[in-house]
Short mmCIF file of C-alpha atoms in Angstrom, two decimals:
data_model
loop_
_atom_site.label_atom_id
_atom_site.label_comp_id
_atom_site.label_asym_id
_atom_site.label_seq_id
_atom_site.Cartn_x
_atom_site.Cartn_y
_atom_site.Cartn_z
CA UNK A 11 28.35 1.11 -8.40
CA UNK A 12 28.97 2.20 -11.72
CA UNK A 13 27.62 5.32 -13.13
CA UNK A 14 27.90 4.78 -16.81
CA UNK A 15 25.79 1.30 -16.48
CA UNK A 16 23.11 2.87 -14.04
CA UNK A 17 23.29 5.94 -17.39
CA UNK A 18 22.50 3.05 -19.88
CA UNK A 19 19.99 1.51 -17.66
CA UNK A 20 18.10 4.84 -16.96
CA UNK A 21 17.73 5.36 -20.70
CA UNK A 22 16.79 2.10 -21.73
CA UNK A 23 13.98 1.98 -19.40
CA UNK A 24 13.00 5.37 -20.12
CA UNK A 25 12.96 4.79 -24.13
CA UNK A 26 10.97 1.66 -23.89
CA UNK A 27 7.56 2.35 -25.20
CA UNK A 28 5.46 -0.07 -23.45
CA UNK A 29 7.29 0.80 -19.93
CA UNK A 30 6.22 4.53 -20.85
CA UNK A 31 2.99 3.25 -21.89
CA UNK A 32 2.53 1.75 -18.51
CA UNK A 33 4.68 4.64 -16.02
CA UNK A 34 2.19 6.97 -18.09
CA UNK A 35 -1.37 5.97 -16.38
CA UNK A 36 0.99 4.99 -12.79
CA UNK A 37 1.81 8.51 -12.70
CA UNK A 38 -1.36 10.25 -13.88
CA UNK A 39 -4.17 8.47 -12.21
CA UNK A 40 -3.45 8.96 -8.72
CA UNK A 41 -3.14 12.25 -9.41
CA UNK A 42 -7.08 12.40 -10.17
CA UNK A 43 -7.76 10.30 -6.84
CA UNK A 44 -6.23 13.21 -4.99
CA UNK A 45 -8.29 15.81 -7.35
CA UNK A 46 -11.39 13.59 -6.47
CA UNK A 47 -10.18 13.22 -2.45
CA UNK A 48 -8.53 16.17 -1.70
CA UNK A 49 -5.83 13.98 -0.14
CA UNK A 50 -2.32 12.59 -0.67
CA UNK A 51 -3.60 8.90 0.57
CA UNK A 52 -3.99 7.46 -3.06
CA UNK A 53 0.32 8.26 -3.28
CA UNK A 54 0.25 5.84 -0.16
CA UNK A 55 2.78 2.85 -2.08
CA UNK A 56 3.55 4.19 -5.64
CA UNK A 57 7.16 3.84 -5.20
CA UNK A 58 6.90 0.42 -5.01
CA UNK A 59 4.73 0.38 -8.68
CA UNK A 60 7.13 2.39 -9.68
CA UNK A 61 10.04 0.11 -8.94
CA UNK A 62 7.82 -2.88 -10.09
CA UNK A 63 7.55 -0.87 -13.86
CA UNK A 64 11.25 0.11 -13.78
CA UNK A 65 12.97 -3.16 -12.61
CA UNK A 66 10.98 -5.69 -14.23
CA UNK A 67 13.41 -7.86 -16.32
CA UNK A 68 16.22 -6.13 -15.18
CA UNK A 69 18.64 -8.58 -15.57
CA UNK A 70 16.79 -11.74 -17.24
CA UNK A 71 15.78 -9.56 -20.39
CA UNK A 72 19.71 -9.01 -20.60
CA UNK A 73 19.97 -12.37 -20.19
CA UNK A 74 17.44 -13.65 -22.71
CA UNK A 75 18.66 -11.20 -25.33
CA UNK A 76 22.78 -11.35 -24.89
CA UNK A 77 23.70 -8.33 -23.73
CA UNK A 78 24.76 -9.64 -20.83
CA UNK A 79 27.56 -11.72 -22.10
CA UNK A 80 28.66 -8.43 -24.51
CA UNK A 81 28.50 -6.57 -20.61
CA UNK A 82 30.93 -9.10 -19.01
CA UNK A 83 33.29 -9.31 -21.59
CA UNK A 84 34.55 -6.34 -20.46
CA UNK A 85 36.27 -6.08 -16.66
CA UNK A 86 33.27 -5.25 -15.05
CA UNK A 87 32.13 -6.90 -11.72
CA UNK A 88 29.06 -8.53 -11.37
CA UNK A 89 27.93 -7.27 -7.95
CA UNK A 90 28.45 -3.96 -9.65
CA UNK A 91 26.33 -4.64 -11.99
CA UNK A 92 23.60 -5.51 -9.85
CA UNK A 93 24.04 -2.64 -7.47
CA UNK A 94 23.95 -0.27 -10.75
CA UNK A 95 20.73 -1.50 -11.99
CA UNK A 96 19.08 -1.62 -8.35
CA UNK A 97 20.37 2.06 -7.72
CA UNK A 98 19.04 3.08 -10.93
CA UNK A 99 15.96 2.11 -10.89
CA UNK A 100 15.26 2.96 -7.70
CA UNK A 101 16.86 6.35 -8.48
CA UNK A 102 14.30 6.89 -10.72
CA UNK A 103 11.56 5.67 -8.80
CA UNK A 104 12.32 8.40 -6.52
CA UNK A 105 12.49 11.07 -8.64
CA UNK A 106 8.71 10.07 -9.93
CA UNK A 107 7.39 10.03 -6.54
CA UNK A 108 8.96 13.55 -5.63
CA UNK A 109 7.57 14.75 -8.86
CA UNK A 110 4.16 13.33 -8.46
CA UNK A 111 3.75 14.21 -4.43
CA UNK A 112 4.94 18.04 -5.37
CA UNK A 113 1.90 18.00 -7.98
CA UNK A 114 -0.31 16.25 -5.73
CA UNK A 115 -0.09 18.31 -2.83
CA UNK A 116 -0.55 21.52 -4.87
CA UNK A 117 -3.58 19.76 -6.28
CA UNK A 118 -4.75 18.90 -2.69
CA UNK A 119 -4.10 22.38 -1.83
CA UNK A 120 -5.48 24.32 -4.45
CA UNK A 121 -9.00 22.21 -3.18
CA UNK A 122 -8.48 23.52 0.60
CA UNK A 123 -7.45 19.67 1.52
CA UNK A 124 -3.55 20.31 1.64
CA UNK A 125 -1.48 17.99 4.33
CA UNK A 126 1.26 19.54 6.22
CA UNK A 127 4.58 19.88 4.27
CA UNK A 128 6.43 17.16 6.58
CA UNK A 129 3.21 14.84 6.13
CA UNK A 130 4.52 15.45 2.45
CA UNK A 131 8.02 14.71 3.31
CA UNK A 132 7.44 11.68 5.03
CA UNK A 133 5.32 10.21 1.98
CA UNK A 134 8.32 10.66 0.16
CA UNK A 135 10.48 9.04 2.29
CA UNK A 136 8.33 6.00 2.60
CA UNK A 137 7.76 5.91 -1.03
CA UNK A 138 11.89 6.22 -1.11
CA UNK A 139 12.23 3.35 1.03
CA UNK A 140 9.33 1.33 -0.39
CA UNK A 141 11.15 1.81 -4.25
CA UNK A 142 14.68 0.22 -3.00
CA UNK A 143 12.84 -2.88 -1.28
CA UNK A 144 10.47 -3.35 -4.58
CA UNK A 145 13.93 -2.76 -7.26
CA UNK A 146 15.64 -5.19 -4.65
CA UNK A 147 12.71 -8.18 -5.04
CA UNK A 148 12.60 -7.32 -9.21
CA UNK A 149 16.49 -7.37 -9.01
CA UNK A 150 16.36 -10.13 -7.31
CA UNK A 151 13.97 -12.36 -8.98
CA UNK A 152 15.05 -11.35 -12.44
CA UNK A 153 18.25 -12.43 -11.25
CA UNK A 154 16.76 -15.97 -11.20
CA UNK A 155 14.62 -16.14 -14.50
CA UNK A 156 15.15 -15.32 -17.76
CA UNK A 157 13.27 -12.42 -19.56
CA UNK A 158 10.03 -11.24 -17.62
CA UNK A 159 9.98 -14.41 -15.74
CA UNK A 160 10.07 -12.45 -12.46
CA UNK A 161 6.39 -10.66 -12.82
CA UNK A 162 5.14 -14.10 -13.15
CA UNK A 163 6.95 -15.57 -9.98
CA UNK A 164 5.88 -12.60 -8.12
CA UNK A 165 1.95 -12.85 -9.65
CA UNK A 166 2.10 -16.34 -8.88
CA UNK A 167 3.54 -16.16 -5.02
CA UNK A 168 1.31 -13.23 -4.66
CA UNK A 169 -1.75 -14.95 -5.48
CA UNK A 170 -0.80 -18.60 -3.54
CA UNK A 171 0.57 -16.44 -0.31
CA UNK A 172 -3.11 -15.01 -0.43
CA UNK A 173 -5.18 -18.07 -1.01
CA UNK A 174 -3.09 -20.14 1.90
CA UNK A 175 -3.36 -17.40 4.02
CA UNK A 176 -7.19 -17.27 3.39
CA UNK A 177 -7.13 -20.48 4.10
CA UNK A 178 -4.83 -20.52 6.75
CA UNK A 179 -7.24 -17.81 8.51
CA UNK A 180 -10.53 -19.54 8.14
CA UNK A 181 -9.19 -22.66 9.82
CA UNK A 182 -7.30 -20.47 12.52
CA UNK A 183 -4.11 -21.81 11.97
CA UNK A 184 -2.36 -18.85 12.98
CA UNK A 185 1.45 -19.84 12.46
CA UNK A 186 0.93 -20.24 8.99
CA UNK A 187 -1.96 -17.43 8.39
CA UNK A 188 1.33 -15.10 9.80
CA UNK A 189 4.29 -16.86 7.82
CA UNK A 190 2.11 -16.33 4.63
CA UNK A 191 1.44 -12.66 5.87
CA UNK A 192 5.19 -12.00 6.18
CA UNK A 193 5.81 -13.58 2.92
CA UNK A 194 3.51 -11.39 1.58
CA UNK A 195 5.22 -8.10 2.58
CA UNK A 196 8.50 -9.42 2.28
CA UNK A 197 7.36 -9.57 -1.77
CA UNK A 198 5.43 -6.67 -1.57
CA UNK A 199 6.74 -4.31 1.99
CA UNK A 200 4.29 -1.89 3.31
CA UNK A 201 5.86 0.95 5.55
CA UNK A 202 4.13 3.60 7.68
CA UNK A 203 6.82 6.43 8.82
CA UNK A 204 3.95 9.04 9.84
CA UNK A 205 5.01 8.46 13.19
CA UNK A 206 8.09 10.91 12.16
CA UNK A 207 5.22 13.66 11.49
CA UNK A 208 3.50 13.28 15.12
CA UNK A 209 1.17 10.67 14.41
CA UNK A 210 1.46 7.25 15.87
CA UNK A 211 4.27 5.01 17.00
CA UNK A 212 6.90 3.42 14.98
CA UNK A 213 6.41 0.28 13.60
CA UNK A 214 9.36 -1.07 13.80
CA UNK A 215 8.38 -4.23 12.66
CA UNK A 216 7.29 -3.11 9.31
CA UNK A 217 10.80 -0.84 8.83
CA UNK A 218 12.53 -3.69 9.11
CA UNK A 219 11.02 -5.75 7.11
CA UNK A 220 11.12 -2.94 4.37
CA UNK A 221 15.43 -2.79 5.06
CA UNK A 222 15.93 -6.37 5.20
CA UNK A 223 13.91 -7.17 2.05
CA UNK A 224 16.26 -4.69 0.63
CA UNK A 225 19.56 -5.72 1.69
CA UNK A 226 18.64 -9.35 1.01
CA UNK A 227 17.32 -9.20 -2.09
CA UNK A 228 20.32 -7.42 -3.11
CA UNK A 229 22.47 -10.06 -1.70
CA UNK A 230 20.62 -12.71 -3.13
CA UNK A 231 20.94 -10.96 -6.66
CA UNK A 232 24.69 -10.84 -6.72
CA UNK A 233 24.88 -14.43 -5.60
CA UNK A 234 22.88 -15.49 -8.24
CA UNK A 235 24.67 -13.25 -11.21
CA UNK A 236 28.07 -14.69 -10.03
CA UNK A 237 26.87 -17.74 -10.73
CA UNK A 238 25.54 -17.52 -14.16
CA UNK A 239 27.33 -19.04 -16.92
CA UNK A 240 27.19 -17.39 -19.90
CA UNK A 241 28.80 -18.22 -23.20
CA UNK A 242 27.44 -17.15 -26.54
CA UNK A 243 26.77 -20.65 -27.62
CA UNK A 244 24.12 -20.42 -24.66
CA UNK A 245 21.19 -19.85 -26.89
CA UNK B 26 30.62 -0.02 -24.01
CA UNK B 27 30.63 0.61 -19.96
CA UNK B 28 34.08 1.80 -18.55
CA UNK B 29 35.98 -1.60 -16.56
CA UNK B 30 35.42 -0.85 -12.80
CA UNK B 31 38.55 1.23 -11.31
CA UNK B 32 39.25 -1.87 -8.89
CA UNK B 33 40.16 -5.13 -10.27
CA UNK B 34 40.61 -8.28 -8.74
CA UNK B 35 37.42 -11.20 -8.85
CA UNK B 36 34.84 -9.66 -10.54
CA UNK B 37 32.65 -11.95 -8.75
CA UNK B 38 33.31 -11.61 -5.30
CA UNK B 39 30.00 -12.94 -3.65
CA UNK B 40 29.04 -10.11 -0.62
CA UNK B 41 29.59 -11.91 2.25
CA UNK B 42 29.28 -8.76 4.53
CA UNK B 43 25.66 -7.92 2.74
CA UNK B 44 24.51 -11.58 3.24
CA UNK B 45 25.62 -11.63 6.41
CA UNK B 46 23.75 -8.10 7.37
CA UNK B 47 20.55 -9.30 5.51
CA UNK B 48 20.31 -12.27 7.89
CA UNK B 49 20.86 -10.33 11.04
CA UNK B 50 18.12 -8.34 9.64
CA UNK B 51 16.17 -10.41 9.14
CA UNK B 52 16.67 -12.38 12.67
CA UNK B 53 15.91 -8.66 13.84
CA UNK B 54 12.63 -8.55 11.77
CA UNK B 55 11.45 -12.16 13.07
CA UNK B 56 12.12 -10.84 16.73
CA UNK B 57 10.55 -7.49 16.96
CA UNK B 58 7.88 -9.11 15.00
CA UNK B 59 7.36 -12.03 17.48
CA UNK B 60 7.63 -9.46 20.04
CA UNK B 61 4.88 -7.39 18.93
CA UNK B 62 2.29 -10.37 18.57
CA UNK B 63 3.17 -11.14 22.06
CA UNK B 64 2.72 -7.08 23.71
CA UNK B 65 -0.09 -6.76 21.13
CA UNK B 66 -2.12 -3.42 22.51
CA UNK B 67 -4.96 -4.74 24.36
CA UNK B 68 -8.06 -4.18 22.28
CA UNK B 69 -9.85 -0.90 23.25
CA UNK B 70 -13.10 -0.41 22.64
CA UNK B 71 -14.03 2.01 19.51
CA UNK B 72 -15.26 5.33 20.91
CA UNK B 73 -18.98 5.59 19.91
CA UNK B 74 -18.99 9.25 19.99
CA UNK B 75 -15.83 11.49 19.46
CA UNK B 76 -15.83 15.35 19.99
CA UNK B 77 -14.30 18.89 18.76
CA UNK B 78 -18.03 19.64 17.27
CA UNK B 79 -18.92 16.91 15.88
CA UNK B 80 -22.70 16.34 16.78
CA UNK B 81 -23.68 13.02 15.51
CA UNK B 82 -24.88 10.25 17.92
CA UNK B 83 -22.75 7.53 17.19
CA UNK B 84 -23.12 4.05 18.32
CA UNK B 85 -21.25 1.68 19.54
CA UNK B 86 -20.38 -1.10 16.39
CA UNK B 87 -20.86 -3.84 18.75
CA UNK B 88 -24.81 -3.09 18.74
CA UNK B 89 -25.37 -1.24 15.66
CA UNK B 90 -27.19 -4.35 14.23
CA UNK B 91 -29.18 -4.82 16.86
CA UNK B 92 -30.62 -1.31 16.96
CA UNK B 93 -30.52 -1.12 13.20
CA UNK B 94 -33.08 -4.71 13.21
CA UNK B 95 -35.25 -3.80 16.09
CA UNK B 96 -35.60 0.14 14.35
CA UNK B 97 -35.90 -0.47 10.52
CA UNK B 98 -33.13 1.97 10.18
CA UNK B 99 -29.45 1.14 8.14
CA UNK B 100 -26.74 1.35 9.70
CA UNK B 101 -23.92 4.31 8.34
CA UNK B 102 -20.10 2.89 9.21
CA UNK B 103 -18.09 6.30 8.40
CA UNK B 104 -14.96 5.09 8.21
CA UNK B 105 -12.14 7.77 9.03
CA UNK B 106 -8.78 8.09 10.37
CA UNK B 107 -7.10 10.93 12.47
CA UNK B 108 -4.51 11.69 9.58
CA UNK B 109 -7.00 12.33 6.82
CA UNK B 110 -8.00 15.70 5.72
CA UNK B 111 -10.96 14.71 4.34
CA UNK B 112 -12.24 12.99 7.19
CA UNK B 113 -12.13 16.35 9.02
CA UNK B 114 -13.67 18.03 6.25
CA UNK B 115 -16.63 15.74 6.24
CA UNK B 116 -16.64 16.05 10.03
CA UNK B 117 -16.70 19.99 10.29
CA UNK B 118 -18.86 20.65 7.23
CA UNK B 119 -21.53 17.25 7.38
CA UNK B 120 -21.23 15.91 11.47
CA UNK B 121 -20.64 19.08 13.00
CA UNK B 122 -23.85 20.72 11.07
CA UNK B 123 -26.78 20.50 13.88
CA UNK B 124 -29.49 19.96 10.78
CA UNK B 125 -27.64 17.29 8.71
CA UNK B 126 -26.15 15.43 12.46
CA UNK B 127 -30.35 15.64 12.89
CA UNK B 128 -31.17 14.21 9.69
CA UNK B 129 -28.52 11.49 10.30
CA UNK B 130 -29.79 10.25 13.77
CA UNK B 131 -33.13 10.63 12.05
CA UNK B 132 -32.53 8.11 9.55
CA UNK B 133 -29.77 5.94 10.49
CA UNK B 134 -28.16 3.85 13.34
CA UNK B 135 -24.55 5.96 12.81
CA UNK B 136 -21.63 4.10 13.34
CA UNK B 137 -17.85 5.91 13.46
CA UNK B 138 -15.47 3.44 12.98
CA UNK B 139 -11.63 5.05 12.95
CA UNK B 140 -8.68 3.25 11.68
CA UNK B 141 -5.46 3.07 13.37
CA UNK B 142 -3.00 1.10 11.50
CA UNK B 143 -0.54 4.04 10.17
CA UNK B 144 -0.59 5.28 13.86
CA UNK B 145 -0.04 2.01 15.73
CA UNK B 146 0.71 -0.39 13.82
CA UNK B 147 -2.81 -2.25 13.55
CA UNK B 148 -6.08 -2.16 14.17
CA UNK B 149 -8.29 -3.87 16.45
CA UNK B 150 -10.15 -7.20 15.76
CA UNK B 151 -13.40 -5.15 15.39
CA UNK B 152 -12.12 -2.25 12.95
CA UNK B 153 -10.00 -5.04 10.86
CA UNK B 154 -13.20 -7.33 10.12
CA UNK B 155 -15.42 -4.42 9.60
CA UNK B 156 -13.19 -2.84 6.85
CA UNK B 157 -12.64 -6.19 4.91
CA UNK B 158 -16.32 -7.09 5.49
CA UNK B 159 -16.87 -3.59 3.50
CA UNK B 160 -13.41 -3.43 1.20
CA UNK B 161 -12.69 -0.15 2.88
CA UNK B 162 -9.71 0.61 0.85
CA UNK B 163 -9.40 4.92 1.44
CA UNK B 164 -11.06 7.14 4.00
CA UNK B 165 -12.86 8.74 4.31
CA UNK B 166 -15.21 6.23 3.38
CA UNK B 167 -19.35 5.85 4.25
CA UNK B 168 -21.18 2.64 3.95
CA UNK B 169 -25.09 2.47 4.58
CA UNK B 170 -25.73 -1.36 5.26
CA UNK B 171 -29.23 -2.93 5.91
CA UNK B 172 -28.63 -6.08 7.67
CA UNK B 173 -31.99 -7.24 7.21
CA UNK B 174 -31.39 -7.42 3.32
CA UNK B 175 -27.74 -7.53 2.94
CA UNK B 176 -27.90 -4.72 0.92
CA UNK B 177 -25.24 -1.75 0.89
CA UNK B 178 -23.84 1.16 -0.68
CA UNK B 179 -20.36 2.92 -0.84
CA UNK B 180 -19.20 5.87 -1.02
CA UNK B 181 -15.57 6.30 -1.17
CA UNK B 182 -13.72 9.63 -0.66
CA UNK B 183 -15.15 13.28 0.32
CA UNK B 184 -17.76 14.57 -2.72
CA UNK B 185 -18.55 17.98 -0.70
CA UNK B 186 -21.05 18.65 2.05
CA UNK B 187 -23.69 18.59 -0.64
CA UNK B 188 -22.69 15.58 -2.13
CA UNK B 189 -22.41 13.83 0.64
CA UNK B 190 -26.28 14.65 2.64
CA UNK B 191 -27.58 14.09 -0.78
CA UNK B 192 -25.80 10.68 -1.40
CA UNK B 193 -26.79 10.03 2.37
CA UNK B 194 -30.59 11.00 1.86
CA UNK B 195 -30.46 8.99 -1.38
CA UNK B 196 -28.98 5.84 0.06
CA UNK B 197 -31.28 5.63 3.05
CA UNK B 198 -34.24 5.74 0.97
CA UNK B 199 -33.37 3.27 -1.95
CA UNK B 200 -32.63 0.58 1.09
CA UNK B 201 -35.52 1.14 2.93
CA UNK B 202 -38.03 1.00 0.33
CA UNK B 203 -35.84 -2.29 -0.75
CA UNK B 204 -36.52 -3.48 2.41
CA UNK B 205 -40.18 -2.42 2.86
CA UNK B 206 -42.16 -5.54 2.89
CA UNK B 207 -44.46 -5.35 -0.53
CA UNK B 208 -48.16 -5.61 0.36
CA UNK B 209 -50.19 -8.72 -0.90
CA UNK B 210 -52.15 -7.97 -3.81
CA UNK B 211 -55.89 -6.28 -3.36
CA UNK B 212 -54.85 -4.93 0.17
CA UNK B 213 -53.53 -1.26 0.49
#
């Protein structure tokens, strides 16, 4: 990992008007649910929107711009690259999430609705968890396409993983109803850990699906960034 | 420009060690899954009633339409789960209030219907198709359905014990009288 590219990568992201423009209503508007519901349930998840806001383009905006190419001219290795921009971002997402689910739970208790301060923890820990495996699909993706090219790929699996899987339910077929299922948190993980605060069991299942999304994703990235040419007569 | 990385060598060393944990993972992820399906809980049947002071008559979901067709009455699905404030909110200050539980039982066929997906992974067959028949989406949340019209109304989240009986009084009435038959003309 290298801290002066996850520096450059934090501030990029967090100079870029429209990615403010978007992180602004992200943060803000859950934070009214939980007025409205005296509960921390709408923060269920907003690491992973956080991640999605952060990491989009990651790498294929460097890509379609040049910076890349400037990057790699100096001695610096591509899986580091990749790790630095995944750790960033999901650095970041982090820090968002502890910063909105300290607000929200003195909004929730200020209204008499306040969970119990490991609920709390917990929420940030799966919002923690949730951030890495969303950075690790953006890395991942935008490791593949050029520019914002990975929103679209995941819009477009998103919505075909939940028509087939409509489909697949209606007619019963259940092999492929759960493969599109899968597919679909694999892209976008879901992750219960309330079971650390007393309530449940673990789903095991779901956590790791959340780790494996991560590390593969990850892997995946680097794979594909060692394998890009680039030359500046690339275009 | 970034500082070169302190180690040099190939500065595109593919991770063979992070490939090669990302595939036992997910081998791990397909088995646990597959193991899951097959030890699936059996499906228990939602409690009608529940307790700790809570004083509504709740039905089972199974016949709530029946009871709700053969009385004229809509059903009320409160949809709650055993990790939401709210939900005990509404049930101390609305369910566990012997006047509005009377008003409730009065005018509706009252149907509890708790989610248990954060606890245990899933739900059953029965909560599941009720809460994407209804796009339950956050709890708590109350839906008055007449299934002789169709109709239905939501209401999402806590508003207050006062909120709440008066949404519930004004729901019950706007569906009956939708579903009152309307008399021919020239007869009272």
């Amino acid at each position: 990992m290298n801290v002066t590219l996850m520096r450059a990568f934090a501030r990029q992201r967090l100079t870029s008007p429209m990615r403010l423009f978007l992180l602004a209503p992200a943060f803000s508007f859950p934070l009214f649910a939980v007025l409205f519901m005296t509960s921390l349930q709408p923060l269920q998840s907003i690491g992973s929107l956080f991640a999605m806001l952060l990491t989009a383009g990651a790498i294929g905006q460097e890509v379609s711009s040049g910076v890349l190419q400037l990057t790699f001219a100096r001695p610096i290795s591509r899986p580091s690259y990749v790790a630095s921009r995944w750790a960033a971002a999901t650095l970041m997402s982090i820090v968002l999430v502890i910063a909105q689910v300290a607000i929200g739970f003195a909004l929730a208790a200020a209204r008499g609705g306040a969970p119990s301060p490991m609920q709390a923890l917990v929420l940030v820990l799966e919002n923690a968890l949730l951030a890495g495996a969303s950075a690790a699909v953006f890395v991942c993706l935008s490791s593949l396409v050029n520019g914002l090219g990975d929103v679209a790929i995941l819009a477009m699996a998103w919505i075909t993983l939940q028509l087939a899987g409509g489909v697949a339910s209606l007619k019963h077929w259940t092999l492929a109803a759960r493969l599109c299922e899968e597919l679909r948190h694999t892209l976008q993980p879901e992750l219960s850990l309330m079971w650390l605060a007393g309530q449940g069991t673990p789903d095991w299942a779901a956590l790791l699906t959340v780790v494996s999304t991560t590390v593969l994703g990850l892997a995946i990235a680097i794979v594909a960034v060692n394998r890009k040419e680039l030359t500046y007569a690339a275009g | 420009m970034p500082p070169a990385d302190a180690r040099r060598g190939d500065t595109r060393r593919d991770p063979v060690l992070l490939l090669a944990l990302g595939v036992a993972l997910l081998v791990a992820r397909i088995g646990v899954t597959t193991w899951q399906a097959a030890h699936a809980p059996a499906e228990a049947p939602m409690p009608a009633a529940r307790n700790t002071g809570d004083l509504v008559p709740w039905v089972p979901a199974a016949n709530a339409e029946g009871m709700s067709r053969t009385s004229g009455k809509p059903v009320l699905y409160e949809f709650s789960a055993e990790w939401c404030g709210p939900c005990g909110l509404l049930r101390d200050q609305v369910f566990a209030d012997r006047e509005h539980a009377a008003a409730i039982a009065n005018a509706y066929v009252p149907v509890h219907v708790i989610d248990r997906a954060r606890e245990d992974g899933r739900n059953n067959a029965l909560v599941d198709s009720l809460e994407r028949e209804f796009h339950v989406d956050a709890f708590p949340t109350l839906v008055v359905w007449m299934p002789a019209t169709g109709e239905r109304m939501t209401q999402r989240g806590y508003a207050g014990a006062d909120g709440t009986v008066q949404w519930l009084k004004d729901a019950g009435t706007t569906l009956r009288l939708h579903a009152a038959p309307v008399p021919a003309p020239g007869k009272p």
